[in-house]
């Protein structure tokens, strides 16, 4: 672990020497604080409570180098991820962590900003970046957030101003082209949705098939008073890739935030999700669906922080595990002192399709107020034999009956997707996994 930490400390020095120091002083301060934090913490081990079910040894034993900027994505593959009419799509693309300006700019409402992070830092929007960047997904909260922040260079910046309603979803695609070397990318996303605005976002993380790389992503959503945000996150990495991510959201008064995550790819996925409801009357929904097989490992650590009274949250994470795969879910609901009239519900369901598959679930409540309604629960087990018998007795074959029941297990989360074309794409991904 020490050797791995030292490797990235040296890479950071090289990064600064090769142009990384050409940035505003405030950005350099953010980087310095982050790399110092990473130097203190290093990579986590299974001796730490938050990581006892997930080992990152497979990642730390590899030597990843910063991905080169000059890389071309697989255009046909990219088109698979996008929805809607080509002429009206709002797409923000990064390749190996660097923003790729679109060949055409669809019409967006006046004042809406969809651009690269590097351009925004050095342009007229620098004040917004300085106010919000790295203020929520803080380096002291996660060693991977610290590492990603230390290498902040480019990414995606979106700003939806007050009372603007976006009719089209903003599609954010982070794509990795590995090449002959094992590379690491640190894609960064900052989304600001101001008071009374409404917007939908679709984040996709992927890379070339059968390539070995590491994606270390950090995403921050800042949601203003009375704003409505519907966000989707689709992880379709290479089966040999590593995917670590930190996703933070911060909500003001009476805002509504829905975050829906879908995990299909990568050898190892760890996603730390933190939602802060810091305005009275705010509502948050976190949903997740994992469908994996072989020796894949997916770990979700979620925290919903009720910091103000009269806030509601709902959380549903379902996992389908086949082969020797493993799922981990740790969900924490915090109700701060004074956050009365909190209503929070958390559910985690796990379906094991083989005797070798495994799932670990740790729902948690941390309550410091007395007038609240909070529930949590978890289920774990194989397909119900009685349900299988019922379908088989009506003429379905064993595989067909198994797939139908498994799909029904995931449909509870899939049906929460409000974009029809995206829902159809996700349905196809699930069916493709079940038919393997």
PDB file of N, CA and C in Angstrom, residues 277-350:
ATOM      1  N   UNK A 277     -29.297  17.016   2.716  1.00  0.00           N
ATOM      2  CA  UNK A 277     -30.538  17.793   2.634  1.00  0.00           C
ATOM      3  C   UNK A 277     -30.422  18.933   3.628  1.00  0.00           C
ATOM      4  N   UNK A 278     -29.955  20.076   3.140  1.00  0.00           N
ATOM      5  CA  UNK A 278     -29.626  21.190   4.023  1.00  0.00           C
ATOM      6  C   UNK A 278     -30.621  22.333   3.907  1.00  0.00           C
ATOM      7  N   UNK A 279     -31.824  22.032   3.460  1.00  0.00           N
ATOM      8  CA  UNK A 279     -32.873  23.036   3.407  1.00  0.00           C
ATOM      9  C   UNK A 279     -34.195  22.406   3.803  1.00  0.00           C
ATOM     10  N   UNK A 280     -34.974  23.095   4.587  1.00  0.00           N
ATOM     11  CA  UNK A 280     -36.242  22.554   5.055  1.00  0.00           C
ATOM     12  C   UNK A 280     -37.142  22.194   3.879  1.00  0.00           C
ATOM     13  N   UNK A 281     -37.755  21.019   3.961  1.00  0.00           N
ATOM     14  CA  UNK A 281     -38.673  20.573   2.923  1.00  0.00           C
ATOM     15  C   UNK A 281     -38.020  19.919   1.723  1.00  0.00           C
ATOM     16  N   UNK A 282     -36.721  19.680   1.778  1.00  0.00           N
ATOM     17  CA  UNK A 282     -36.035  19.031   0.650  1.00  0.00           C
ATOM     18  C   UNK A 282     -36.394  17.548   0.594  1.00  0.00           C
ATOM     19  N   UNK A 283     -36.332  16.991  -0.627  1.00  0.00           N
ATOM     20  CA  UNK A 283     -36.620  15.569  -0.835  1.00  0.00           C
ATOM     21  C   UNK A 283     -35.529  14.943  -1.688  1.00  0.00           C
ATOM     22  N   UNK A 284     -35.133  13.736  -1.334  1.00  0.00           N
ATOM     23  CA  UNK A 284     -34.099  13.024  -2.091  1.00  0.00           C
ATOM     24  C   UNK A 284     -34.502  11.574  -2.274  1.00  0.00           C
ATOM     25  N   UNK A 285     -34.241  11.063  -3.473  1.00  0.00           N
ATOM     26  CA  UNK A 285     -34.463   9.649  -3.785  1.00  0.00           C
ATOM     27  C   UNK A 285     -33.173   9.081  -4.348  1.00  0.00           C
ATOM     28  N   UNK A 286     -32.680   8.009  -3.753  1.00  0.00           N
ATOM     29  CA  UNK A 286     -31.510   7.303  -4.270  1.00  0.00           C
ATOM     30  C   UNK A 286     -31.934   5.884  -4.627  1.00  0.00           C
ATOM     31  N   UNK A 287     -31.779   5.531  -5.895  1.00  0.00           N
ATOM     32  CA  UNK A 287     -32.094   4.180  -6.354  1.00  0.00           C
ATOM     33  C   UNK A 287     -30.870   3.568  -7.018  1.00  0.00           C
ATOM     34  N   UNK A 288     -30.741   2.261  -6.939  1.00  0.00           N
ATOM     35  CA  UNK A 288     -29.620   1.593  -7.595  1.00  0.00           C
ATOM     36  C   UNK A 288     -29.977   0.185  -8.007  1.00  0.00           C
ATOM     37  N   UNK A 289     -29.422  -0.244  -9.147  1.00  0.00           N
ATOM     38  CA  UNK A 289     -29.580  -1.618  -9.615  1.00  0.00           C
ATOM     39  C   UNK A 289     -28.222  -2.124 -10.084  1.00  0.00           C
ATOM     40  N   UNK A 290     -27.815  -3.250  -9.549  1.00  0.00           N
ATOM     41  CA  UNK A 290     -26.563  -3.904  -9.934  1.00  0.00           C
ATOM     42  C   UNK A 290     -26.884  -5.261 -10.534  1.00  0.00           C
ATOM     43  N   UNK A 291     -26.320  -5.550 -11.713  1.00  0.00           N
ATOM     44  CA  UNK A 291     -26.477  -6.865 -12.342  1.00  0.00           C
ATOM     45  C   UNK A 291     -25.090  -7.305 -12.787  1.00  0.00           C
ATOM     46  N   UNK A 292     -24.487  -8.258 -12.066  1.00  0.00           N
ATOM     47  CA  UNK A 292     -23.104  -8.655 -12.353  1.00  0.00           C
ATOM     48  C   UNK A 292     -22.959 -10.174 -12.267  1.00  0.00           C
ATOM     49  N   UNK A 293     -21.812 -10.659 -12.756  1.00  0.00           N
ATOM     50  CA  UNK A 293     -21.547 -12.098 -12.781  1.00  0.00           C
ATOM     51  C   UNK A 293     -20.043 -12.334 -12.688  1.00  0.00           C
ATOM     52  N   UNK A 294     -19.621 -13.578 -12.965  1.00  0.00           N
ATOM     53  CA  UNK A 294     -18.207 -13.966 -12.889  1.00  0.00           C
ATOM     54  C   UNK A 294     -17.638 -13.595 -11.526  1.00  0.00           C
ATOM     55  N   UNK A 295     -16.515 -12.845 -11.500  1.00  0.00           N
ATOM     56  CA  UNK A 295     -15.906 -12.439 -10.233  1.00  0.00           C
ATOM     57  C   UNK A 295     -16.035 -10.929 -10.000  1.00  0.00           C
ATOM     58  N   UNK A 296     -17.028 -10.325 -10.605  1.00  0.00           N
ATOM     59  CA  UNK A 296     -17.227  -8.885 -10.434  1.00  0.00           C
ATOM     60  C   UNK A 296     -17.603  -8.545  -8.990  1.00  0.00           C
ATOM     61  N   UNK A 297     -17.237  -7.326  -8.605  1.00  0.00           N
ATOM     62  CA  UNK A 297     -17.478  -6.867  -7.235  1.00  0.00           C
ATOM     63  C   UNK A 297     -17.993  -5.429  -7.304  1.00  0.00           C
ATOM     64  N   UNK A 298     -19.173  -5.178  -6.717  1.00  0.00           N
ATOM     65  CA  UNK A 298     -19.759  -3.837  -6.691  1.00  0.00           C
ATOM     66  C   UNK A 298     -20.102  -3.482  -5.251  1.00  0.00           C
ATOM     67  N   UNK A 299     -19.636  -2.305  -4.823  1.00  0.00           N
ATOM     68  CA  UNK A 299     -19.830  -1.849  -3.448  1.00  0.00           C
ATOM     69  C   UNK A 299     -20.408  -0.438  -3.477  1.00  0.00           C
ATOM     70  N   UNK A 300     -21.608  -0.288  -2.907  1.00  0.00           N
ATOM     71  CA  UNK A 300     -22.213   1.036  -2.733  1.00  0.00           C
ATOM     72  C   UNK A 300     -22.209   1.395  -1.255  1.00  0.00           C
ATOM     73  N   UNK A 301     -21.632   2.540  -0.936  1.00  0.00           N
ATOM     74  CA  UNK A 301     -21.708   3.121   0.402  1.00  0.00           C
ATOM     75  C   UNK A 301     -22.486   4.428   0.277  1.00  0.00           C
ATOM     76  N   UNK A 302     -23.665   4.480   0.858  1.00  0.00           N
ATOM     77  CA  UNK A 302     -24.504   5.669   0.719  1.00  0.00           C
ATOM     78  C   UNK A 302     -24.725   6.318   2.083  1.00  0.00           C
ATOM     79  N   UNK A 303     -24.804   7.641   2.065  1.00  0.00           N
ATOM     80  CA  UNK A 303     -25.146   8.408   3.261  1.00  0.00           C
ATOM     81  C   UNK A 303     -26.159   9.471   2.868  1.00  0.00           C
ATOM     82  N   UNK A 304     -27.295   9.470   3.541  1.00  0.00           N
ATOM     83  CA  UNK A 304     -28.287  10.531   3.367  1.00  0.00           C
ATOM     84  C   UNK A 304     -28.331  11.316   4.669  1.00  0.00           C
ATOM     85  N   UNK A 305     -27.951  12.582   4.578  1.00  0.00           N
ATOM     86  CA  UNK A 305     -27.767  13.431   5.758  1.00  0.00           C
ATOM     87  C   UNK A 305     -28.933  14.418   5.851  1.00  0.00           C
ATOM     88  N   UNK A 306     -29.833  14.153   6.776  1.00  0.00           N
ATOM     89  CA  UNK A 306     -30.956  15.058   7.016  1.00  0.00           C
ATOM     90  C   UNK A 306     -30.485  16.144   7.983  1.00  0.00           C
ATOM     91  N   UNK A 307     -30.107  17.280   7.441  1.00  0.00           N
ATOM     92  CA  UNK A 307     -29.548  18.360   8.262  1.00  0.00           C
ATOM     93  C   UNK A 307     -30.595  19.367   8.703  1.00  0.00           C
ATOM     94  N   UNK A 308     -31.806  19.342   8.088  1.00  0.00           N
ATOM     95  CA  UNK A 308     -32.858  20.295   8.409  1.00  0.00           C
ATOM     96  C   UNK A 308     -34.185  19.558   8.582  1.00  0.00           C
ATOM     97  N   UNK A 309     -35.148  20.181   9.258  1.00  0.00           N
ATOM     98  CA  UNK A 309     -36.431  19.500   9.494  1.00  0.00           C
ATOM     99  C   UNK A 309     -37.300  19.409   8.242  1.00  0.00           C
ATOM    100  N   UNK A 310     -38.320  18.565   8.342  1.00  0.00           N
ATOM    101  CA  UNK A 310     -39.350  18.399   7.308  1.00  0.00           C
ATOM    102  C   UNK A 310     -38.757  17.943   5.965  1.00  0.00           C
ATOM    103  N   UNK A 311     -37.763  17.078   6.013  1.00  0.00           N
ATOM    104  CA  UNK A 311     -37.160  16.543   4.781  1.00  0.00           C
ATOM    105  C   UNK A 311     -37.519  15.062   4.638  1.00  0.00           C
ATOM    106  N   UNK A 312     -37.661  14.612   3.390  1.00  0.00           N
ATOM    107  CA  UNK A 312     -38.009  13.222   3.112  1.00  0.00           C
ATOM    108  C   UNK A 312     -36.932  12.585   2.244  1.00  0.00           C
ATOM    109  N   UNK A 313     -36.683  11.311   2.467  1.00  0.00           N
ATOM    110  CA  UNK A 313     -35.762  10.577   1.597  1.00  0.00           C
ATOM    111  C   UNK A 313     -36.242   9.144   1.430  1.00  0.00           C
ATOM    112  N   UNK A 314     -36.006   8.624   0.227  1.00  0.00           N
ATOM    113  CA  UNK A 314     -36.343   7.242  -0.093  1.00  0.00           C
ATOM    114  C   UNK A 314     -35.133   6.616  -0.768  1.00  0.00           C
ATOM    115  N   UNK A 315     -34.853   5.387  -0.400  1.00  0.00           N
ATOM    116  CA  UNK A 315     -33.660   4.720  -0.934  1.00  0.00           C
ATOM    117  C   UNK A 315     -33.979   3.260  -1.222  1.00  0.00           C
ATOM    118  N   UNK A 316     -33.680   2.841  -2.465  1.00  0.00           N
ATOM    119  CA  UNK A 316     -33.920   1.455  -2.867  1.00  0.00           C
ATOM    120  C   UNK A 316     -32.752   0.984  -3.716  1.00  0.00           C
ATOM    121  N   UNK A 317     -32.026  -0.021  -3.232  1.00  0.00           N
ATOM    122  CA  UNK A 317     -30.923  -0.615  -3.987  1.00  0.00           C
ATOM    123  C   UNK A 317     -31.163  -2.112  -4.103  1.00  0.00           C
ATOM    124  N   UNK A 318     -31.238  -2.588  -5.362  1.00  0.00           N
ATOM    125  CA  UNK A 318     -31.398  -4.015  -5.638  1.00  0.00           C
ATOM    126  C   UNK A 318     -30.159  -4.538  -6.346  1.00  0.00           C
ATOM    127  N   UNK A 319     -29.752  -5.746  -6.009  1.00  0.00           N
ATOM    128  CA  UNK A 319     -28.589  -6.347  -6.646  1.00  0.00           C
ATOM    129  C   UNK A 319     -28.873  -7.758  -7.106  1.00  0.00           C
ATOM    130  N   UNK A 320     -28.414  -8.091  -8.325  1.00  0.00           N
ATOM    131  CA  UNK A 320     -28.550  -9.442  -8.877  1.00  0.00           C
ATOM    132  C   UNK A 320     -27.144  -9.971  -9.098  1.00  0.00           C
ATOM    133  N   UNK A 321     -26.808 -11.091  -8.453  1.00  0.00           N
ATOM    134  CA  UNK A 321     -25.434 -11.582  -8.449  1.00  0.00           C
ATOM    135  C   UNK A 321     -25.384 -13.036  -8.915  1.00  0.00           C
ATOM    136  N   UNK A 322     -24.564 -13.264  -9.941  1.00  0.00           N
ATOM    137  CA  UNK A 322     -24.400 -14.601 -10.500  1.00  0.00           C
ATOM    138  C   UNK A 322     -22.920 -14.958 -10.453  1.00  0.00           C
ATOM    139  N   UNK A 323     -22.599 -16.203 -10.814  1.00  0.00           N
ATOM    140  CA  UNK A 323     -21.207 -16.641 -10.812  1.00  0.00           C
ATOM    141  C   UNK A 323     -20.599 -16.546  -9.425  1.00  0.00           C
ATOM    142  N   UNK A 324     -19.395 -15.966  -9.366  1.00  0.00           N
ATOM    143  CA  UNK A 324     -18.719 -15.747  -8.081  1.00  0.00           C
ATOM    144  C   UNK A 324     -18.697 -14.262  -7.721  1.00  0.00           C
ATOM    145  N   UNK A 325     -19.678 -13.543  -8.215  1.00  0.00           N
ATOM    146  CA  UNK A 325     -19.712 -12.105  -7.990  1.00  0.00           C
ATOM    147  C   UNK A 325     -20.089 -11.793  -6.537  1.00  0.00           C
ATOM    148  N   UNK A 326     -19.839 -10.530  -6.175  1.00  0.00           N
ATOM    149  CA  UNK A 326     -20.130 -10.116  -4.799  1.00  0.00           C
ATOM    150  C   UNK A 326     -20.666  -8.691  -4.795  1.00  0.00           C
ATOM    151  N   UNK A 327     -21.702  -8.489  -4.014  1.00  0.00           N
ATOM    152  CA  UNK A 327     -22.263  -7.158  -3.843  1.00  0.00           C
ATOM    153  C   UNK A 327     -22.158  -6.714  -2.399  1.00  0.00           C
ATOM    154  N   UNK A 328     -21.924  -5.427  -2.216  1.00  0.00           N
ATOM    155  CA  UNK A 328     -21.844  -4.842  -0.877  1.00  0.00           C
ATOM    156  C   UNK A 328     -22.709  -3.593  -0.860  1.00  0.00           C
ATOM    157  N   UNK A 329     -23.537  -3.466   0.155  1.00  0.00           N
ATOM    158  CA  UNK A 329     -24.322  -2.256   0.340  1.00  0.00           C
ATOM    159  C   UNK A 329     -24.240  -1.828   1.794  1.00  0.00           C
ATOM    160  N   UNK A 330     -23.808  -0.602   2.008  1.00  0.00           N
ATOM    161  CA  UNK A 330     -23.831   0.001   3.334  1.00  0.00           C
ATOM    162  C   UNK A 330     -24.573   1.324   3.209  1.00  0.00           C
ATOM    163  N   UNK A 331     -25.746   1.382   3.792  1.00  0.00           N
ATOM    164  CA  UNK A 331     -26.569   2.578   3.700  1.00  0.00           C
ATOM    165  C   UNK A 331     -26.737   3.213   5.064  1.00  0.00           C
ATOM    166  N   UNK A 332     -26.438   4.496   5.139  1.00  0.00           N
ATOM    167  CA  UNK A 332     -26.480   5.213   6.414  1.00  0.00           C
ATOM    168  C   UNK A 332     -27.423   6.409   6.288  1.00  0.00           C
ATOM    169  N   UNK A 333     -28.375   6.491   7.190  1.00  0.00           N
ATOM    170  CA  UNK A 333     -29.257   7.645   7.276  1.00  0.00           C
ATOM    171  C   UNK A 333     -28.921   8.396   8.554  1.00  0.00           C
ATOM    172  N   UNK A 334     -28.605   9.684   8.411  1.00  0.00           N
ATOM    173  CA  UNK A 334     -28.292  10.527   9.565  1.00  0.00           C
ATOM    174  C   UNK A 334     -29.401  11.556   9.725  1.00  0.00           C
ATOM    175  N   UNK A 335     -29.936  11.661  10.931  1.00  0.00           N
ATOM    176  CA  UNK A 335     -30.903  12.713  11.257  1.00  0.00           C
ATOM    177  C   UNK A 335     -30.253  13.608  12.294  1.00  0.00           C
ATOM    178  N   UNK A 336     -29.933  14.821  11.890  1.00  0.00           N
ATOM    179  CA  UNK A 336     -29.206  15.744  12.759  1.00  0.00           C
ATOM    180  C   UNK A 336     -30.102  16.290  13.882  1.00  0.00           C
ATOM    181  N   UNK A 337     -29.492  16.786  14.967  1.00  0.00           N
ATOM    182  CA  UNK A 337     -30.286  17.425  16.023  1.00  0.00           C
ATOM    183  C   UNK A 337     -31.134  18.567  15.447  1.00  0.00           C
ATOM    184  N   UNK A 338     -32.388  18.578  15.782  1.00  0.00           N
ATOM    185  CA  UNK A 338     -33.283  19.613  15.289  1.00  0.00           C
ATOM    186  C   UNK A 338     -33.977  19.271  13.983  1.00  0.00           C
ATOM    187  N   UNK A 339     -33.583  18.188  13.333  1.00  0.00           N
ATOM    188  CA  UNK A 339     -34.192  17.818  12.047  1.00  0.00           C
ATOM    189  C   UNK A 339     -35.476  17.026  12.294  1.00  0.00           C
ATOM    190  N   UNK A 340     -36.426  17.670  12.966  1.00  0.00           N
ATOM    191  CA  UNK A 340     -37.688  17.022  13.300  1.00  0.00           C
ATOM    192  C   UNK A 340     -38.544  16.826  12.043  1.00  0.00           C
ATOM    193  N   UNK A 341     -39.509  15.926  12.162  1.00  0.00           N
ATOM    194  CA  UNK A 341     -40.426  15.583  11.074  1.00  0.00           C
ATOM    195  C   UNK A 341     -39.701  14.991   9.864  1.00  0.00           C
ATOM    196  N   UNK A 342     -38.577  14.369  10.108  1.00  0.00           N
ATOM    197  CA  UNK A 342     -37.865  13.651   9.044  1.00  0.00           C
ATOM    198  C   UNK A 342     -38.612  12.352   8.723  1.00  0.00           C
ATOM    199  N   UNK A 343     -38.706  12.056   7.447  1.00  0.00           N
ATOM    200  CA  UNK A 343     -39.305  10.799   6.992  1.00  0.00           C
ATOM    201  C   UNK A 343     -38.312  10.143   6.042  1.00  0.00           C
ATOM    202  N   UNK A 344     -37.751   9.010   6.450  1.00  0.00           N
ATOM    203  CA  UNK A 344     -36.707   8.365   5.649  1.00  0.00           C
ATOM    204  C   UNK A 344     -36.954   6.867   5.593  1.00  0.00           C
ATOM    205  N   UNK A 345     -36.799   6.316   4.387  1.00  0.00           N
ATOM    206  CA  UNK A 345     -36.989   4.877   4.204  1.00  0.00           C
ATOM    207  C   UNK A 345     -35.848   4.330   3.361  1.00  0.00           C
ATOM    208  N   UNK A 346     -35.275   3.220   3.802  1.00  0.00           N
ATOM    209  CA  UNK A 346     -34.135   2.614   3.099  1.00  0.00           C
ATOM    210  C   UNK A 346     -34.383   1.108   2.943  1.00  0.00           C
ATOM    211  N   UNK A 347     -34.185   0.612   1.709  1.00  0.00           N
ATOM    212  CA  UNK A 347     -34.390  -0.812   1.423  1.00  0.00           C
ATOM    213  C   UNK A 347     -33.269  -1.317   0.534  1.00  0.00           C
ATOM    214  N   UNK A 348     -32.740  -2.485   0.876  1.00  0.00           N
ATOM    215  CA  UNK A 348     -31.728  -3.144   0.051  1.00  0.00           C
ATOM    216  C   UNK A 348     -32.127  -4.597  -0.138  1.00  0.00           C
ATOM    217  N   UNK A 349     -32.296  -5.012  -1.413  1.00  0.00           N
ATOM    218  CA  UNK A 349     -32.675  -6.390  -1.738  1.00  0.00           C
ATOM    219  C   UNK A 349     -31.590  -7.029  -2.592  1.00  0.00           C
ATOM    220  N   UNK A 350     -31.261  -8.274  -2.292  1.00  0.00           N
ATOM    221  CA  UNK A 350     -30.182  -8.966  -2.993  1.00  0.00           C
ATOM    222  C   UNK A 350     -30.647 -10.345  -3.438  1.00  0.00           C
TER     223      UNK A 350
END
